[in-house]
Amino acid sequence: MCTILIVGGNGYIGQNIINRCISFKWDVYTLNLHFHNLNSRYKNITEIVCDVRNLENLKNALSKYEFTYVVNCLGYVDHSSLNNGGLNVIQTHLMGTINLVSVLKKQFLKKFINLGSSDEYGYSTAPQVETMIGKPLTCYSFSKTCTSDFLKMAYISESFPSIILKIFLIYGPRQNDQRFIPQIIKGCLGGSEFPVSQGNQLRDFCYISDLVDAIFIALNSEINNAEIFNIASGNPVKIKDIVLLIKKIIGKGSPNFGSIPYRDNEIMELYANIEKAQQKLNWIPKIGLLEGLTLTIQSKIDNN
């Protein structure tokens, strides 16, 4: 029987991992900052509550557990500046991961999967490839870049077994309404005018089940040397075209292009080269954009 710890199990990705683990009949543990009563949604989940930034508390919270696998979905995307919440972002993502690695019982651990971010590439020329050096522009992307470097060091110095999945934009059913695609779906379903940027940014959207597939392929692979793999569709699409496609599927909506300015330091081309994941992990995304958006929209309609 496999025992898995999902750090950030209450998040969107974490809950989709839980569903897959349950289908495999694995023993599932989650680690979150707050109690979320996950047993009301899933059966036989052990929920551990602890602040990963506190090393002693984390050591006490995990001391009696022996995990086969750990998937680190720690924290949320947060582009706050250093003096406006960014320090907390660094402490959560970077120091939280360092604390985790330091307290886990390594004699039982087969694999640690860390979810990195496409934001680590910064202004690197698209398509971004894993050999590129990180060029972080925010505290969030800095913490993710440093976490990747830490795991590489942990493998070299202590043979700590890990894989880093550098994920691009994830979407799918039941995602938080604050994310881009759910916002556009909500705006179109409302039928009235809603604001968007000019939409000339090129982005790479990956359906949630394809990411979960990649996570479990990585868990079962022989690779354990902190290698980095891009997880994305590999197909760039303009933000404007995504908005228009959602509008076409729904059949209504009035996006006001250009009413939201681009962010400071906006990266205009962020999409992945996924050849390494295809070749070394034998992972291929299965859900195309039209199918994924249709499924996501239908889920939103069914659950309104």
One Martini backbone bead per residue (centre of mass of N, CA, C, O) as a GRO file, in nm:
protein
  304
    1MET     BB    1   0.093   0.038   0.025
    2CYS     BB    2   0.052   0.366  -0.046
    3THR     BB    3   0.196   0.672   0.089
    4ILE     BB    4   0.058   1.006   0.075
    5LEU     BB    5   0.169   1.347   0.053
    6ILE     BB    6  -0.027   1.650   0.032
    7VAL     BB    7   0.083   1.964  -0.024
    8GLY     BB    8  -0.194   2.139  -0.056
    9GLY     BB    9  -0.475   1.961  -0.071
   10ASN     BB   10  -0.697   2.208  -0.097
   11GLY     BB   11  -0.627   2.263  -0.365
   12TYR     BB   12  -0.680   2.219  -0.689
   13ILE     BB   13  -0.457   2.013  -0.742
   14GLY     BB   14  -0.477   1.847  -0.481
   15GLN     BB   15  -0.770   1.737  -0.529
   16ASN     BB   16  -0.697   1.584  -0.792
   17ILE     BB   17  -0.497   1.395  -0.656
   18ILE     BB   18  -0.684   1.264  -0.455
   19ASN     BB   19  -0.873   1.128  -0.658
   20ARG     BB   20  -0.655   0.941  -0.774
   21CYS     BB   21  -0.569   0.799  -0.513
   22ILE     BB   22  -0.847   0.674  -0.450
   23SER     BB   23  -0.854   0.497  -0.709
   24PHE     BB   24  -0.586   0.338  -0.585
   25LYS     BB   25  -0.602   0.302  -0.268
   26TRP     BB   26  -0.457   0.509  -0.108
   27ASP     BB   27  -0.285   0.665   0.142
   28VAL     BB   28  -0.411   0.983   0.255
   29TYR     BB   29  -0.234   1.291   0.298
   30THR     BB   30  -0.258   1.619   0.440
   31LEU     BB   31  -0.111   1.960   0.415
   32ASN     BB   32  -0.220   2.241   0.609
   33LEU     BB   33  -0.279   2.544   0.760
   34HIS     BB   34  -0.579   2.447   0.758
   35PHE     BB   35  -0.886   2.333   0.830
   36HIS     BB   36  -1.119   2.148   0.580
   37ASN     BB   37  -1.280   1.887   0.601
   38LEU     BB   38  -1.216   1.650   0.379
   39ASN     BB   39  -1.406   1.412   0.482
   40SER     BB   40  -1.667   1.543   0.349
   41ARG     BB   41  -1.547   1.464   0.045
   42TYR     BB   42  -1.358   1.236   0.159
   43LYS     BB   43  -1.232   0.923   0.217
   44ASN     BB   44  -0.981   0.857   0.428
   45ILE     BB   45  -0.854   1.130   0.536
   46THR     BB   46  -0.553   1.276   0.647
   47GLU     BB   47  -0.534   1.576   0.841
   48ILE     BB   48  -0.275   1.811   0.842
   49VAL     BB   49  -0.187   2.080   1.069
   50CYS     BB   50   0.049   2.328   0.943
   51ASP     BB   51   0.331   2.539   0.953
   52VAL     BB   52   0.604   2.517   0.742
   53ARG     BB   53   0.773   2.761   0.872
   54ASN     BB   54   0.769   2.570   1.129
   55LEU     BB   55   0.990   2.342   1.215
   56GLU     BB   56   0.898   2.220   1.489
   57ASN     BB   57   0.601   2.175   1.417
   58LEU     BB   58   0.656   1.994   1.172
   59LYS     BB   59   0.810   1.772   1.317
   60ASN     BB   60   0.573   1.694   1.505
   61ALA     BB   61   0.351   1.640   1.283
   62LEU     BB   62   0.551   1.409   1.119
   63SER     BB   63   0.692   1.194   1.314
   64LYS     BB   64   0.471   0.934   1.268
   65TYR     BB   65   0.542   0.933   0.958
   66GLU     BB   66   0.540   0.720   0.646
   67PHE     BB   67   0.637   0.811   0.327
   68THR     BB   68   0.645   0.735  -0.010
   69TYR     BB   69   0.504   1.010  -0.098
   70VAL     BB   70   0.551   1.351  -0.232
   71VAL     BB   71   0.342   1.642  -0.296
   72ASN     BB   72   0.424   1.982  -0.383
   73CYS     BB   73   0.155   2.242  -0.345
   74LEU     BB   74   0.264   2.494  -0.226
   75GLY     BB   75   0.069   2.736  -0.224
   76TYR     BB   76   0.040   3.044  -0.413
   77VAL     BB   77  -0.015   3.264  -0.646
   78ASP     BB   78   0.216   3.549  -0.580
   79HIS     BB   79   0.308   3.898  -0.682
   80SER     BB   80   0.426   4.025  -0.449
   81SER     BB   81   0.608   4.237  -0.300
   82LEU     BB   82   0.839   4.238  -0.060
   83ASN     BB   83   0.673   4.478   0.120
   84ASN     BB   84   0.374   4.316   0.021
   85GLY     BB   85   0.425   3.980   0.094
   86GLY     BB   86   0.687   3.845  -0.031
   87LEU     BB   87   0.824   3.720   0.215
   88ASN     BB   88   0.604   3.507   0.267
   89VAL     BB   89   0.637   3.363   0.000
   90ILE     BB   90   0.927   3.270   0.048
   91GLN     BB   91   0.879   3.117   0.315
   92THR     BB   92   0.676   2.915   0.203
   93HIS     BB   93   0.817   2.793  -0.054
   94LEU     BB   94   1.112   2.765   0.045
   95MET     BB   95   1.120   2.707   0.356
   96GLY     BB   96   0.901   2.495   0.352
   97THR     BB   97   1.062   2.290   0.181
   98ILE     BB   98   1.310   2.267   0.356
   99ASN     BB   99   1.159   2.162   0.603
  100LEU     BB  100   1.042   1.911   0.480
  101VAL     BB  101   1.306   1.770   0.398
  102SER     BB  102   1.426   1.767   0.696
  103VAL     BB  103   1.169   1.577   0.829
  104LEU     BB  104   1.166   1.352   0.655
  105LYS     BB  105   1.160   1.001   0.612
  106LYS     BB  106   1.395   0.887   0.391
  107GLN     BB  107   1.381   0.565   0.414
  108PHE     BB  108   1.068   0.573   0.282
  109LEU     BB  109   1.132   0.756   0.040
  110LYS     BB  110   1.087   0.765  -0.318
  111LYS     BB  111   0.925   1.054  -0.376
  112PHE     BB  112   0.959   1.407  -0.477
  113ILE     BB  113   0.719   1.639  -0.582
  114ASN     BB  114   0.771   1.947  -0.752
  115LEU     BB  115   0.593   2.249  -0.806
  116GLY     BB  116   0.651   2.459  -1.036
  117SER     BB  117   0.718   2.750  -1.262
  118SER     BB  118   0.704   2.943  -1.546
  119ASP     BB  119   0.801   3.212  -1.401
  120GLU     BB  120   1.108   3.135  -1.386
  121TYR     BB  121   1.182   3.239  -1.687
  122GLY     BB  122   1.070   3.500  -1.764
  123TYR     BB  123   1.248   3.651  -2.042
  124SER     BB  124   1.272   3.407  -2.186
  125THR     BB  125   1.284   3.253  -2.474
  126ALA     BB  126   1.055   3.142  -2.687
  127PRO     BB  127   1.053   2.844  -2.608
  128GLN     BB  128   1.072   2.705  -2.309
  129VAL     BB  129   1.354   2.547  -2.154
  130GLU     BB  130   1.513   2.361  -1.904
  131THR     BB  131   1.814   2.489  -1.961
  132MET     BB  132   1.728   2.743  -1.855
  133ILE     BB  133   1.783   3.015  -1.676
  134GLY     BB  134   1.663   3.171  -1.427
  135LYS     BB  135   1.431   3.484  -1.436
  136PRO     BB  136   1.321   3.634  -1.190
  137LEU     BB  137   1.055   3.897  -1.107
  138THR     BB  138   0.960   3.767  -0.835
  139CYS     BB  139   0.916   3.627  -0.533
  140TYR     BB  140   0.780   3.378  -0.641
  141SER     BB  141   0.987   3.297  -0.867
  142PHE     BB  142   1.229   3.295  -0.679
  143SER     BB  143   1.133   3.068  -0.487
  144LYS     BB  144   1.110   2.852  -0.711
  145THR     BB  145   1.402   2.860  -0.808
  146CYS     BB  146   1.535   2.795  -0.531
  147THR     BB  147   1.395   2.525  -0.490
  148SER     BB  148   1.522   2.381  -0.726
  149ASP     BB  149   1.815   2.419  -0.629
  150PHE     BB  150   1.783   2.273  -0.361
  151LEU     BB  151   1.707   1.991  -0.480
  152LYS     BB  152   1.968   1.952  -0.629
  153MET     BB  153   2.148   1.962  -0.380
  154ALA     BB  154   2.007   1.726  -0.223
  155TYR     BB  155   2.093   1.513  -0.427
  156ILE     BB  156   2.403   1.551  -0.433
  157SER     BB  157   2.445   1.535  -0.107
  158GLU     BB  158   2.177   1.306  -0.029
  159SER     BB  159   1.987   1.165  -0.243
  160PHE     BB  160   1.733   1.320  -0.292
  161PRO     BB  161   1.418   1.225  -0.422
  162SER     BB  162   1.345   1.407  -0.727
  163ILE     BB  163   1.096   1.613  -0.901
  164ILE     BB  164   1.045   1.878  -1.143
  165LEU     BB  165   0.744   2.055  -1.219
  166LYS     BB  166   0.698   2.287  -1.475
  167ILE     BB  167   0.418   2.478  -1.474
  168PHE     BB  168   0.170   2.598  -1.638
  169LEU     BB  169  -0.142   2.668  -1.734
  170ILE     BB  170  -0.410   2.576  -1.537
  171TYR     BB  171  -0.714   2.389  -1.610
  172GLY     BB  172  -1.069   2.340  -1.511
  173PRO     BB  173  -1.283   2.204  -1.327
  174ARG     BB  174  -1.346   2.388  -1.034
  175GLN     BB  175  -1.207   2.642  -1.048
  176ASN     BB  176  -1.120   2.925  -0.939
  177ASP     BB  177  -1.266   3.238  -1.010
  178GLN     BB  178  -0.975   3.397  -1.006
  179ARG     BB  179  -0.910   3.275  -1.257
  180PHE     BB  180  -0.898   3.327  -1.585
  181ILE     BB  181  -1.101   3.128  -1.718
  182PRO     BB  182  -1.334   3.154  -1.509
  183GLN     BB  183  -1.373   3.458  -1.559
  184ILE     BB  184  -1.457   3.436  -1.857
  185ILE     BB  185  -1.693   3.247  -1.822
  186LYS     BB  186  -1.853   3.429  -1.632
  187GLY     BB  187  -1.874   3.671  -1.826
  188CYS     BB  188  -2.023   3.521  -2.058
  189LEU     BB  189  -2.266   3.408  -1.895
  190GLY     BB  190  -2.370   3.701  -1.819
  191GLY     BB  191  -2.370   3.881  -2.111
  192SER     BB  192  -2.187   4.108  -2.040
  193GLU     BB  193  -1.965   4.338  -1.994
  194PHE     BB  194  -1.601   4.279  -1.980
  195PRO     BB  195  -1.278   4.293  -1.867
  196VAL     BB  196  -0.972   4.312  -2.067
  197SER     BB  197  -0.712   4.277  -2.231
  198GLN     BB  198  -0.575   4.285  -2.536
  199GLY     BB  199  -0.439   3.976  -2.574
  200ASN     BB  200  -0.119   3.928  -2.693
  201GLN     BB  201  -0.051   3.703  -2.521
  202LEU     BB  202   0.144   3.418  -2.491
  203ARG     BB  203   0.014   3.095  -2.401
  204ASP     BB  204  -0.003   2.791  -2.178
  205PHE     BB  205  -0.252   2.536  -2.169
  206CYS     BB  206  -0.336   2.294  -1.906
  207TYR     BB  207  -0.496   2.024  -1.826
  208ILE     BB  208  -0.548   1.876  -1.527
  209SER     BB  209  -0.524   1.569  -1.608
  210ASP     BB  210  -0.242   1.600  -1.736
  211LEU     BB  211  -0.095   1.676  -1.481
  212VAL     BB  212  -0.169   1.426  -1.312
  213ASP     BB  213  -0.035   1.228  -1.497
  214ALA     BB  214   0.253   1.343  -1.462
  215ILE     BB  215   0.280   1.292  -1.161
  216PHE     BB  216   0.245   0.974  -1.172
  217ILE     BB  217   0.473   0.920  -1.366
  218ALA     BB  218   0.694   1.044  -1.186
  219LEU     BB  219   0.653   0.859  -0.939
  220ASN     BB  220   0.712   0.585  -1.130
  221SER     BB  221   0.982   0.662  -1.193
  222GLU     BB  222   1.346   0.645  -1.199
  223ILE     BB  223   1.357   0.937  -1.148
  224ASN     BB  224   1.568   1.130  -0.876
  225ASN     BB  225   1.759   1.412  -0.972
  226ALA     BB  226   1.601   1.689  -1.004
  227GLU     BB  227   1.453   1.709  -1.252
  228ILE     BB  228   1.328   1.904  -1.521
  229PHE     BB  229   0.975   1.955  -1.625
  230ASN     BB  230   0.767   2.040  -1.862
  231ILE     BB  231   0.413   2.131  -1.813
  232ALA     BB  232   0.222   2.123  -2.114
  233SER     BB  233   0.106   2.164  -2.440
  234GLY     BB  234   0.300   2.333  -2.658
  235ASN     BB  235   0.061   2.552  -2.732
  236PRO     BB  236   0.026   2.854  -2.841
  237VAL     BB  237  -0.191   3.127  -2.715
  238LYS     BB  238  -0.392   3.381  -2.726
  239ILE     BB  239  -0.580   3.542  -2.507
  240LYS     BB  240  -0.790   3.644  -2.710
  241ASP     BB  241  -0.857   3.360  -2.829
  242ILE     BB  242  -0.968   3.240  -2.571
  243VAL     BB  243  -1.201   3.436  -2.532
  244LEU     BB  244  -1.338   3.380  -2.810
  245LEU     BB  245  -1.381   3.076  -2.766
  246ILE     BB  246  -1.561   3.095  -2.519
  247LYS     BB  247  -1.777   3.267  -2.653
  248LYS     BB  248  -1.849   3.061  -2.874
  249ILE     BB  249  -1.939   2.824  -2.693
  250ILE     BB  250  -2.159   2.991  -2.533
  251GLY     BB  251  -2.286   3.249  -2.719
  252LYS     BB  252  -2.168   3.480  -2.524
  253GLY     BB  253  -2.045   3.800  -2.473
  254SER     BB  254  -1.843   4.119  -2.376
  255PRO     BB  255  -1.541   4.186  -2.444
  256ASN     BB  256  -1.309   4.446  -2.329
  257PHE     BB  257  -1.055   4.524  -2.502
  258GLY     BB  258  -0.810   4.711  -2.306
  259SER     BB  259  -0.936   4.775  -2.008
  260ILE     BB  260  -0.676   4.619  -1.926
  261PRO     BB  261  -0.373   4.644  -1.833
  262TYR     BB  262  -0.076   4.561  -1.837
  263ARG     BB  263   0.155   4.444  -1.660
  264ASP     BB  264   0.419   4.479  -1.502
  265ASN     BB  265   0.643   4.298  -1.672
  266GLU     BB  266   0.520   4.170  -1.910
  267ILE     BB  267   0.491   3.857  -2.053
  268MET     BB  268   0.437   3.779  -2.394
  269GLU     BB  269   0.614   3.491  -2.397
  270LEU     BB  270   0.466   3.178  -2.259
  271TYR     BB  271   0.603   2.874  -2.369
  272ALA     BB  272   0.653   2.529  -2.426
  273ASN     BB  273   0.892   2.281  -2.418
  274ILE     BB  274   0.800   1.910  -2.417
  275GLU     BB  275   1.015   1.692  -2.506
  276LYS     BB  276   1.129   1.577  -2.242
  277ALA     BB  277   0.865   1.454  -2.128
  278GLN     BB  278   0.810   1.274  -2.374
  279GLN     BB  279   1.087   1.111  -2.366
  280LYS     BB  280   1.142   1.048  -2.042
  281LEU     BB  281   0.821   1.005  -1.942
  282ASN     BB  282   0.598   0.949  -2.153
  283TRP     BB  283   0.443   1.230  -2.189
  284ILE     BB  284   0.107   1.324  -2.305
  285PRO     BB  285  -0.116   1.534  -2.395
  286LYS     BB  286  -0.483   1.481  -2.439
  287ILE     BB  287  -0.616   1.771  -2.399
  288GLY     BB  288  -0.758   1.991  -2.577
  289LEU     BB  289  -0.875   2.307  -2.581
  290LEU     BB  290  -1.167   2.264  -2.672
  291GLU     BB  291  -1.232   2.031  -2.480
  292GLY     BB  292  -1.149   2.165  -2.212
  293LEU     BB  293  -1.341   2.409  -2.227
  294THR     BB  294  -1.605   2.252  -2.255
  295LEU     BB  295  -1.582   2.103  -1.983
  296THR     BB  296  -1.557   2.356  -1.806
  297ILE     BB  297  -1.820   2.496  -1.885
  298GLN     BB  298  -2.016   2.265  -1.814
  299SER     BB  299  -1.944   2.256  -1.515
  300LYS     BB  300  -2.034   2.544  -1.450
  301ILE     BB  301  -2.329   2.505  -1.531
  302ASP     BB  302  -2.396   2.253  -1.346
  303ASN     BB  303  -2.288   2.427  -1.067
  304ASN     BB  304  -2.501   2.684  -1.056
   0.00000   0.00000   0.00000
